Amino acid sequence: DGGITQSPKYLFRKEGQNVTLSCEQNLNHDAMYWYRQDPGQGLRLIYYSQIVNDFQKGDIAEGYSVSREKKESFPLTVTSAQKNPTAFYLCASSIRVVAGPLDFGAGTRLSVL
Amino acid sequence: DQQVKQNSPSLSVQEGRISILNCDYTNSMFDYFLWYKKYPAEGPTFLISISSIKDKNEDGRFTVFLNKSAKHLSLHIVPSQPGDSAVYFCAASGKDRTTSGTYKYIFGTGTRLKVLA
């Protein structure tokens, strides 16, 4: 079954700690995306990547970092510089070169202890 | 600067009637538009999309209309069913000119639809 797997489903961060959210896809999609959802604010783009070893900042990249070492994987690190990390994080992927729908994972809920 | 706007945070409709959800965008470079349905604590589910070369696309009970001159799109659900109750997001997409062709997707803030039985 093709799809996007996000883990963990729930994650807790202590003050000053970096945490990493995992995103893996087996859809053979080139492009991958990270979004953040806050109540009443919709989905805001954090980072996106079109190919391995290449990624671009979205609208709210400050305090986050990503890597794209494999086509299937696009982990997101929430650093201690992100002062308000509590949110629902969504990973998505799409075929890069033609317009098509984004496929989403089930999300990770990050909370601060 | 919000490039994609859904000005109605919520909408209530009687079962069997039409639901109309609206979305406005500001960037004329967007050329592909989508609607997603989302339940709490889950990922969004793709519903229907439309390319900028069309003004209407239908899929069963769902129809999306695009008015390029007004930079407006709408989703019609007919007939509405209680299972349609969810948050609906519109999204607009266009090729990112700072990269070599990745599509960048911008989402609205969502409209919560409640279908009353």
PDB file of C-alpha atoms in Angstrom:
ATOM      1  CA  ASP A   1       0.000   0.000   0.000  1.00  0.00           C
ATOM      2  CA  GLY A   2       1.519   3.313  -1.097  1.00  0.00           C
ATOM      3  CA  GLY A   3       1.420   6.231   1.227  1.00  0.00           C
ATOM      4  CA  ILE A   4       3.114   8.640   3.593  1.00  0.00           C
ATOM      5  CA  THR A   5       4.092   7.587   7.094  1.00  0.00           C
ATOM      6  CA  GLN A   6       4.689  10.150   9.808  1.00  0.00           C
ATOM      7  CA  SER A   7       6.101   9.246  13.187  1.00  0.00           C
ATOM      8  CA  PRO A   8       5.641   9.596  16.034  1.00  0.00           C
ATOM      9  CA  LYS A   9       1.966  10.451  16.245  1.00  0.00           C
ATOM     10  CA  TYR A  10       2.537  12.416  19.462  1.00  0.00           C
ATOM     11  CA  LEU A  11       5.764  14.097  20.553  1.00  0.00           C
ATOM     12  CA  PHE A  12       6.714  16.154  23.574  1.00  0.00           C
ATOM     13  CA  ARG A  13       9.540  18.656  23.663  1.00  0.00           C
ATOM     14  CA  LYS A  14      11.332  19.986  26.696  1.00  0.00           C
ATOM     15  CA  GLU A  15      12.628  23.523  26.898  1.00  0.00           C
ATOM     16  CA  GLY A  16      15.838  23.953  24.860  1.00  0.00           C
ATOM     17  CA  GLN A  17      15.534  20.574  23.184  1.00  0.00           C
ATOM     18  CA  ASN A  18      15.649  19.783  19.478  1.00  0.00           C
ATOM     19  CA  VAL A  19      13.206  17.156  18.242  1.00  0.00           C
ATOM     20  CA  THR A  20      12.924  15.429  14.878  1.00  0.00           C
ATOM     21  CA  LEU A  21       9.721  14.423  13.117  1.00  0.00           C
ATOM     22  CA  SER A  22       9.955  11.589  10.647  1.00  0.00           C
ATOM     23  CA  CYS A  23       8.293  11.481   7.216  1.00  0.00           C
ATOM     24  CA  GLU A  24       8.670   8.547   4.808  1.00  0.00           C
ATOM     25  CA  GLN A  25       6.862   8.001   1.491  1.00  0.00           C
ATOM     26  CA  ASN A  26       6.725   5.037  -0.877  1.00  0.00           C
ATOM     27  CA  LEU A  27       4.816   6.787  -3.651  1.00  0.00           C
ATOM     28  CA  ASN A  28       7.960   7.487  -5.693  1.00  0.00           C
ATOM     29  CA  HIS A  29       7.131  11.189  -5.505  1.00  0.00           C
ATOM     30  CA  ASP A  30       9.896  13.691  -6.162  1.00  0.00           C
ATOM     31  CA  ALA A  31       8.572  16.620  -4.136  1.00  0.00           C
ATOM     32  CA  MET A  32       7.978  16.631  -0.374  1.00  0.00           C
ATOM     33  CA  TYR A  33       6.555  19.296   1.911  1.00  0.00           C
ATOM     34  CA  TRP A  34       6.164  20.145   5.579  1.00  0.00           C
ATOM     35  CA  TYR A  35       3.186  22.138   6.856  1.00  0.00           C
ATOM     36  CA  ARG A  36       2.202  23.349  10.277  1.00  0.00           C
ATOM     37  CA  GLN A  37      -1.432  23.658  11.388  1.00  0.00           C
ATOM     38  CA  ASP A  38      -2.494  25.957  14.211  1.00  0.00           C
ATOM     39  CA  PRO A  39      -6.132  26.533  15.202  1.00  0.00           C
ATOM     40  CA  GLY A  40      -7.759  29.053  12.885  1.00  0.00           C
ATOM     41  CA  GLN A  41      -4.643  29.501  10.771  1.00  0.00           C
ATOM     42  CA  GLY A  42      -4.912  26.774   8.203  1.00  0.00           C
ATOM     43  CA  LEU A  43      -1.826  25.032   6.880  1.00  0.00           C
ATOM     44  CA  ARG A  44       1.356  27.050   6.656  1.00  0.00           C
ATOM     45  CA  LEU A  45       4.335  25.920   4.586  1.00  0.00           C
ATOM     46  CA  ILE A  46       7.575  25.342   6.517  1.00  0.00           C
ATOM     47  CA  TYR A  47       9.953  23.724   4.005  1.00  0.00           C
ATOM     48  CA  TYR A  48       9.723  21.888   0.706  1.00  0.00           C
ATOM     49  CA  SER A  49      12.045  19.831  -1.435  1.00  0.00           C
ATOM     50  CA  GLN A  50      11.936  18.907  -5.089  1.00  0.00           C
ATOM     51  CA  ILE A  51      14.854  16.466  -5.269  1.00  0.00           C
ATOM     52  CA  VAL A  52      17.415  14.776  -3.068  1.00  0.00           C
ATOM     53  CA  ASN A  53      19.887  17.152  -1.399  1.00  0.00           C
ATOM     54  CA  ASP A  54      17.833  20.211  -2.313  1.00  0.00           C
ATOM     55  CA  PHE A  55      15.178  22.073  -0.291  1.00  0.00           C
ATOM     56  CA  GLN A  56      13.683  25.552  -0.004  1.00  0.00           C
ATOM     57  CA  LYS A  57      12.269  27.614   2.840  1.00  0.00           C
ATOM     58  CA  GLY A  58       8.549  28.104   2.992  1.00  0.00           C
ATOM     59  CA  ASP A  59       6.682  30.925   4.693  1.00  0.00           C
ATOM     60  CA  ILE A  60       7.568  30.030   8.304  1.00  0.00           C
ATOM     61  CA  ALA A  61      10.985  28.309   8.170  1.00  0.00           C
ATOM     62  CA  GLU A  62      12.563  30.079  11.152  1.00  0.00           C
ATOM     63  CA  GLY A  63      13.371  27.649  13.960  1.00  0.00           C
ATOM     64  CA  TYR A  64      13.121  24.580  11.727  1.00  0.00           C
ATOM     65  CA  SER A  65      15.587  22.562   9.679  1.00  0.00           C
ATOM     66  CA  VAL A  66      15.231  19.718   7.181  1.00  0.00           C
ATOM     67  CA  SER A  67      17.335  17.272   5.208  1.00  0.00           C
ATOM     68  CA  ARG A  68      16.668  15.261   2.040  1.00  0.00           C
ATOM     69  CA  GLU A  69      19.303  12.556   1.824  1.00  0.00           C
ATOM     70  CA  LYS A  70      16.953   9.999   0.278  1.00  0.00           C
ATOM     71  CA  LYS A  71      14.025  10.424  -2.095  1.00  0.00           C
ATOM     72  CA  GLU A  72      11.732   8.591   0.321  1.00  0.00           C
ATOM     73  CA  SER A  73      12.577  10.568   3.456  1.00  0.00           C
ATOM     74  CA  PHE A  74      12.177  14.209   4.519  1.00  0.00           C
ATOM     75  CA  PRO A  75      12.687  14.611   8.296  1.00  0.00           C
ATOM     76  CA  LEU A  76      11.881  17.903  10.026  1.00  0.00           C
ATOM     77  CA  THR A  77      13.839  19.096  13.065  1.00  0.00           C
ATOM     78  CA  VAL A  78      12.157  21.559  15.390  1.00  0.00           C
ATOM     79  CA  THR A  79      15.038  23.406  17.020  1.00  0.00           C
ATOM     80  CA  SER A  80      15.192  25.230  20.348  1.00  0.00           C
ATOM     81  CA  ALA A  81      15.044  28.469  18.343  1.00  0.00           C
ATOM     82  CA  GLN A  82      11.379  27.754  17.549  1.00  0.00           C
ATOM     83  CA  LYS A  83       9.713  29.482  20.490  1.00  0.00           C
ATOM     84  CA  ASN A  84       6.169  28.354  19.818  1.00  0.00           C
ATOM     85  CA  PRO A  85       6.456  24.774  18.519  1.00  0.00           C
ATOM     86  CA  THR A  86       3.130  23.442  19.780  1.00  0.00           C
ATOM     87  CA  ALA A  87       1.152  22.547  16.649  1.00  0.00           C
ATOM     88  CA  PHE A  88       0.021  19.749  14.370  1.00  0.00           C
ATOM     89  CA  TYR A  89       2.664  18.980  11.734  1.00  0.00           C
ATOM     90  CA  LEU A  90       1.783  17.519   8.362  1.00  0.00           C
ATOM     91  CA  CYS A  91       4.090  16.021   5.762  1.00  0.00           C
ATOM     92  CA  ALA A  92       3.002  15.788   2.114  1.00  0.00           C
ATOM     93  CA  SER A  93       4.376  14.693  -1.240  1.00  0.00           C
ATOM     94  CA  SER A  94       3.577  15.162  -4.914  1.00  0.00           C
ATOM     95  CA  ILE A  95       4.830  14.450  -8.413  1.00  0.00           C
ATOM     96  CA  ARG A  96       7.120  17.377  -9.118  1.00  0.00           C
ATOM     97  CA  VAL A  97       6.926  18.226 -12.760  1.00  0.00           C
ATOM     98  CA  VAL A  98       3.176  18.290 -13.336  1.00  0.00           C
ATOM     99  CA  ALA A  99       0.428  19.865 -11.274  1.00  0.00           C
ATOM    100  CA  GLY A 100      -1.193  17.244  -9.113  1.00  0.00           C
ATOM    101  CA  PRO A 101      -2.719  16.795  -5.686  1.00  0.00           C
ATOM    102  CA  LEU A 102      -0.646  16.604  -2.552  1.00  0.00           C
ATOM    103  CA  ASP A 103      -0.829  13.369  -0.610  1.00  0.00           C
ATOM    104  CA  PHE A 104      -0.673  13.876   3.132  1.00  0.00           C
ATOM    105  CA  GLY A 105       0.485  11.818   6.066  1.00  0.00           C
ATOM    106  CA  ALA A 106      -1.589  11.425   9.230  1.00  0.00           C
ATOM    107  CA  GLY A 107       0.332  14.124  11.101  1.00  0.00           C
ATOM    108  CA  THR A 108       2.388  14.521  14.279  1.00  0.00           C
ATOM    109  CA  ARG A 109       1.096  16.458  17.277  1.00  0.00           C
ATOM    110  CA  LEU A 110       3.970  18.274  19.005  1.00  0.00           C
ATOM    111  CA  SER A 111       3.521  19.681  22.484  1.00  0.00           C
ATOM    112  CA  VAL A 112       5.878  21.483  24.843  1.00  0.00           C
ATOM    113  CA  LEU A 113       6.394  20.124  28.364  1.00  0.00           C
TER     114      LEU A 113
ATOM    115  CA  ASP B   1       0.209  38.587   3.236  1.00  0.00           C
ATOM    116  CA  GLN B   2      -2.412  35.900   2.880  1.00  0.00           C
ATOM    117  CA  GLN B   3      -2.486  34.752  -0.722  1.00  0.00           C
ATOM    118  CA  VAL B   4      -5.402  32.332  -0.294  1.00  0.00           C
ATOM    119  CA  LYS B   5      -8.409  33.372   1.774  1.00  0.00           C
ATOM    120  CA  GLN B   6     -11.461  31.553   3.036  1.00  0.00           C
ATOM    121  CA  ASN B   7     -13.522  34.294   4.600  1.00  0.00           C
ATOM    122  CA  SER B   8     -16.197  32.086   6.155  1.00  0.00           C
ATOM    123  CA  PRO B   9     -14.849  30.196   9.167  1.00  0.00           C
ATOM    124  CA  SER B  10     -18.011  28.104   9.439  1.00  0.00           C
ATOM    125  CA  LEU B  11     -21.117  27.067   7.532  1.00  0.00           C
ATOM    126  CA  SER B  12     -24.202  25.099   8.562  1.00  0.00           C
ATOM    127  CA  VAL B  13     -26.439  23.411   5.994  1.00  0.00           C
ATOM    128  CA  GLN B  14     -29.433  21.108   6.198  1.00  0.00           C
ATOM    129  CA  GLU B  15     -28.997  17.559   4.974  1.00  0.00           C
ATOM    130  CA  GLY B  16     -29.973  17.252   1.309  1.00  0.00           C
ATOM    131  CA  ARG B  17     -29.381  20.913   0.530  1.00  0.00           C
ATOM    132  CA  ILE B  18     -26.450  22.475  -1.320  1.00  0.00           C
ATOM    133  CA  SER B  19     -23.265  23.498   0.498  1.00  0.00           C
ATOM    134  CA  ILE B  20     -21.241  26.271  -1.121  1.00  0.00           C
ATOM    135  CA  LEU B  21     -17.746  26.964   0.158  1.00  0.00           C
ATOM    136  CA  ASN B  22     -15.817  29.945  -1.167  1.00  0.00           C
ATOM    137  CA  CYS B  23     -12.173  30.803  -1.633  1.00  0.00           C
ATOM    138  CA  ASP B  24     -10.334  33.868  -2.967  1.00  0.00           C
ATOM    139  CA  TYR B  25      -6.732  34.165  -4.085  1.00  0.00           C
ATOM    140  CA  THR B  26      -4.508  37.103  -4.912  1.00  0.00           C
ATOM    141  CA  ASN B  27      -1.603  35.706  -6.932  1.00  0.00           C
ATOM    142  CA  SER B  28      -2.376  35.484 -10.653  1.00  0.00           C
ATOM    143  CA  MET B  29       0.539  33.037 -11.073  1.00  0.00           C
ATOM    144  CA  PHE B  30      -1.518  30.258  -9.453  1.00  0.00           C
ATOM    145  CA  ASP B  31      -2.676  27.826 -12.125  1.00  0.00           C
ATOM    146  CA  TYR B  32      -3.947  24.801 -10.229  1.00  0.00           C
ATOM    147  CA  PHE B  33      -6.495  24.779  -7.429  1.00  0.00           C
ATOM    148  CA  LEU B  34      -7.566  22.084  -5.015  1.00  0.00           C
ATOM    149  CA  TRP B  35     -10.048  21.342  -2.256  1.00  0.00           C
ATOM    150  CA  TYR B  36      -9.289  19.147   0.725  1.00  0.00           C
ATOM    151  CA  LYS B  37     -11.441  17.752   3.521  1.00  0.00           C
ATOM    152  CA  LYS B  38      -9.963  17.380   6.993  1.00  0.00           C
ATOM    153  CA  TYR B  39     -11.007  15.781  10.265  1.00  0.00           C
ATOM    154  CA  PRO B  40      -9.300  16.703  13.575  1.00  0.00           C
ATOM    155  CA  ALA B  41      -5.928  15.054  14.193  1.00  0.00           C
ATOM    156  CA  GLU B  42      -5.849  13.547  10.691  1.00  0.00           C
ATOM    157  CA  GLY B  43      -4.158  14.475   7.437  1.00  0.00           C
ATOM    158  CA  PRO B  44      -6.238  16.291   4.795  1.00  0.00           C
ATOM    159  CA  THR B  45      -7.936  14.175   2.153  1.00  0.00           C
ATOM    160  CA  PHE B  46      -7.946  15.357  -1.461  1.00  0.00           C
ATOM    161  CA  LEU B  47     -11.430  15.998  -2.863  1.00  0.00           C
ATOM    162  CA  ILE B  48     -11.263  17.681  -6.240  1.00  0.00           C
ATOM    163  CA  SER B  49      -9.045  19.995  -8.265  1.00  0.00           C
ATOM    164  CA  ILE B  50      -9.243  22.311 -11.237  1.00  0.00           C
ATOM    165  CA  SER B  51      -6.701  23.659 -13.673  1.00  0.00           C
ATOM    166  CA  SER B  52      -6.744  27.317 -14.648  1.00  0.00           C
ATOM    167  CA  ILE B  53      -7.634  26.383 -18.231  1.00  0.00           C
ATOM    168  CA  LYS B  54     -11.056  25.202 -17.031  1.00  0.00           C
ATOM    169  CA  ASP B  55     -13.886  26.952 -15.224  1.00  0.00           C
ATOM    170  CA  LYS B  56     -15.688  23.903 -13.870  1.00  0.00           C
ATOM    171  CA  ASN B  57     -14.868  20.377 -12.762  1.00  0.00           C
ATOM    172  CA  GLU B  58     -17.309  17.782 -11.429  1.00  0.00           C
ATOM    173  CA  ASP B  59     -16.800  14.590  -9.486  1.00  0.00           C
ATOM    174  CA  GLY B  60     -19.981  13.005  -8.189  1.00  0.00           C
ATOM    175  CA  ARG B  61     -21.570  15.283  -5.598  1.00  0.00           C
ATOM    176  CA  PHE B  62     -18.640  17.716  -5.731  1.00  0.00           C
ATOM    177  CA  THR B  63     -18.224  20.522  -8.257  1.00  0.00           C
ATOM    178  CA  VAL B  64     -15.533  23.168  -8.255  1.00  0.00           C
ATOM    179  CA  PHE B  65     -16.015  26.449 -10.123  1.00  0.00           C
ATOM    180  CA  LEU B  66     -13.175  28.795 -11.021  1.00  0.00           C
ATOM    181  CA  ASN B  67     -13.609  32.462 -11.912  1.00  0.00           C
ATOM    182  CA  LYS B  68     -10.154  33.634 -12.969  1.00  0.00           C
ATOM    183  CA  SER B  69     -11.089  37.247 -13.542  1.00  0.00           C
ATOM    184  CA  ALA B  70     -12.439  37.500  -9.983  1.00  0.00           C
ATOM    185  CA  LYS B  71      -9.678  35.233  -8.594  1.00  0.00           C
ATOM    186  CA  HIS B  72     -12.389  33.203  -6.909  1.00  0.00           C
ATOM    187  CA  LEU B  73     -13.203  29.534  -6.636  1.00  0.00           C
ATOM    188  CA  SER B  74     -16.030  27.699  -4.978  1.00  0.00           C
ATOM    189  CA  LEU B  75     -16.874  24.135  -4.002  1.00  0.00           C
ATOM    190  CA  HIS B  76     -20.467  22.958  -4.327  1.00  0.00           C
ATOM    191  CA  ILE B  77     -21.622  19.820  -2.535  1.00  0.00           C
ATOM    192  CA  VAL B  78     -25.004  18.511  -3.667  1.00  0.00           C
ATOM    193  CA  PRO B  79     -26.750  16.930  -1.870  1.00  0.00           C
ATOM    194  CA  SER B  80     -25.023  17.557   1.448  1.00  0.00           C
ATOM    195  CA  GLN B  81     -24.790  14.612   3.827  1.00  0.00           C
ATOM    196  CA  PRO B  82     -23.989  14.468   7.566  1.00  0.00           C
ATOM    197  CA  GLY B  83     -20.748  12.628   6.703  1.00  0.00           C
ATOM    198  CA  ASP B  84     -19.611  15.752   4.858  1.00  0.00           C
ATOM    199  CA  SER B  85     -19.224  17.566   8.181  1.00  0.00           C
ATOM    200  CA  ALA B  86     -15.534  18.478   8.407  1.00  0.00           C
ATOM    201  CA  VAL B  87     -13.135  21.365   7.800  1.00  0.00           C
ATOM    202  CA  TYR B  88     -12.602  22.163   4.121  1.00  0.00           C
ATOM    203  CA  PHE B  89      -9.411  23.777   2.866  1.00  0.00           C
ATOM    204  CA  CYS B  90      -8.854  25.313  -0.511  1.00  0.00           C
ATOM    205  CA  ALA B  91      -5.329  25.441  -1.890  1.00  0.00           C
ATOM    206  CA  ALA B  92      -3.695  27.194  -4.809  1.00  0.00           C
ATOM    207  CA  SER B  93      -0.592  26.095  -6.594  1.00  0.00           C
ATOM    208  CA  GLY B  94       1.888  27.416  -9.099  1.00  0.00           C
ATOM    209  CA  LYS B  95       5.428  26.674 -10.161  1.00  0.00           C
ATOM    210  CA  ASP B  96       8.002  28.136  -7.826  1.00  0.00           C
ATOM    211  CA  ARG B  97      10.130  30.381 -10.022  1.00  0.00           C
ATOM    212  CA  THR B  98      13.014  30.349  -7.549  1.00  0.00           C
ATOM    213  CA  THR B  99      13.552  26.637  -8.178  1.00  0.00           C
ATOM    214  CA  SER B 100      13.515  24.547 -11.321  1.00  0.00           C
ATOM    215  CA  GLY B 101       9.828  23.815 -11.342  1.00  0.00           C
ATOM    216  CA  THR B 102       8.536  22.533  -8.016  1.00  0.00           C
ATOM    217  CA  TYR B 103       4.913  23.271  -7.393  1.00  0.00           C
ATOM    218  CA  LYS B 104       4.340  25.319  -4.258  1.00  0.00           C
ATOM    219  CA  TYR B 105       0.961  24.858  -2.555  1.00  0.00           C
ATOM    220  CA  ILE B 106      -0.604  27.615  -0.448  1.00  0.00           C
ATOM    221  CA  PHE B 107      -3.614  26.817   1.721  1.00  0.00           C
ATOM    222  CA  GLY B 108      -6.485  28.898   3.038  1.00  0.00           C
ATOM    223  CA  THR B 109      -7.512  28.967   6.695  1.00  0.00           C
ATOM    224  CA  GLY B 110     -10.394  26.522   6.250  1.00  0.00           C
ATOM    225  CA  THR B 111     -14.176  26.518   6.565  1.00  0.00           C
ATOM    226  CA  ARG B 112     -15.881  24.243   9.070  1.00  0.00           C
ATOM    227  CA  LEU B 113     -18.945  22.685   7.447  1.00  0.00           C
ATOM    228  CA  LYS B 114     -21.678  21.233   9.587  1.00  0.00           C
ATOM    229  CA  VAL B 115     -24.437  19.292   7.840  1.00  0.00           C
ATOM    230  CA  LEU B 116     -27.522  19.024  10.025  1.00  0.00           C
ATOM    231  CA  ALA B 117     -29.608  15.862   9.875  1.00  0.00           C
TER     232      ALA B 117
END
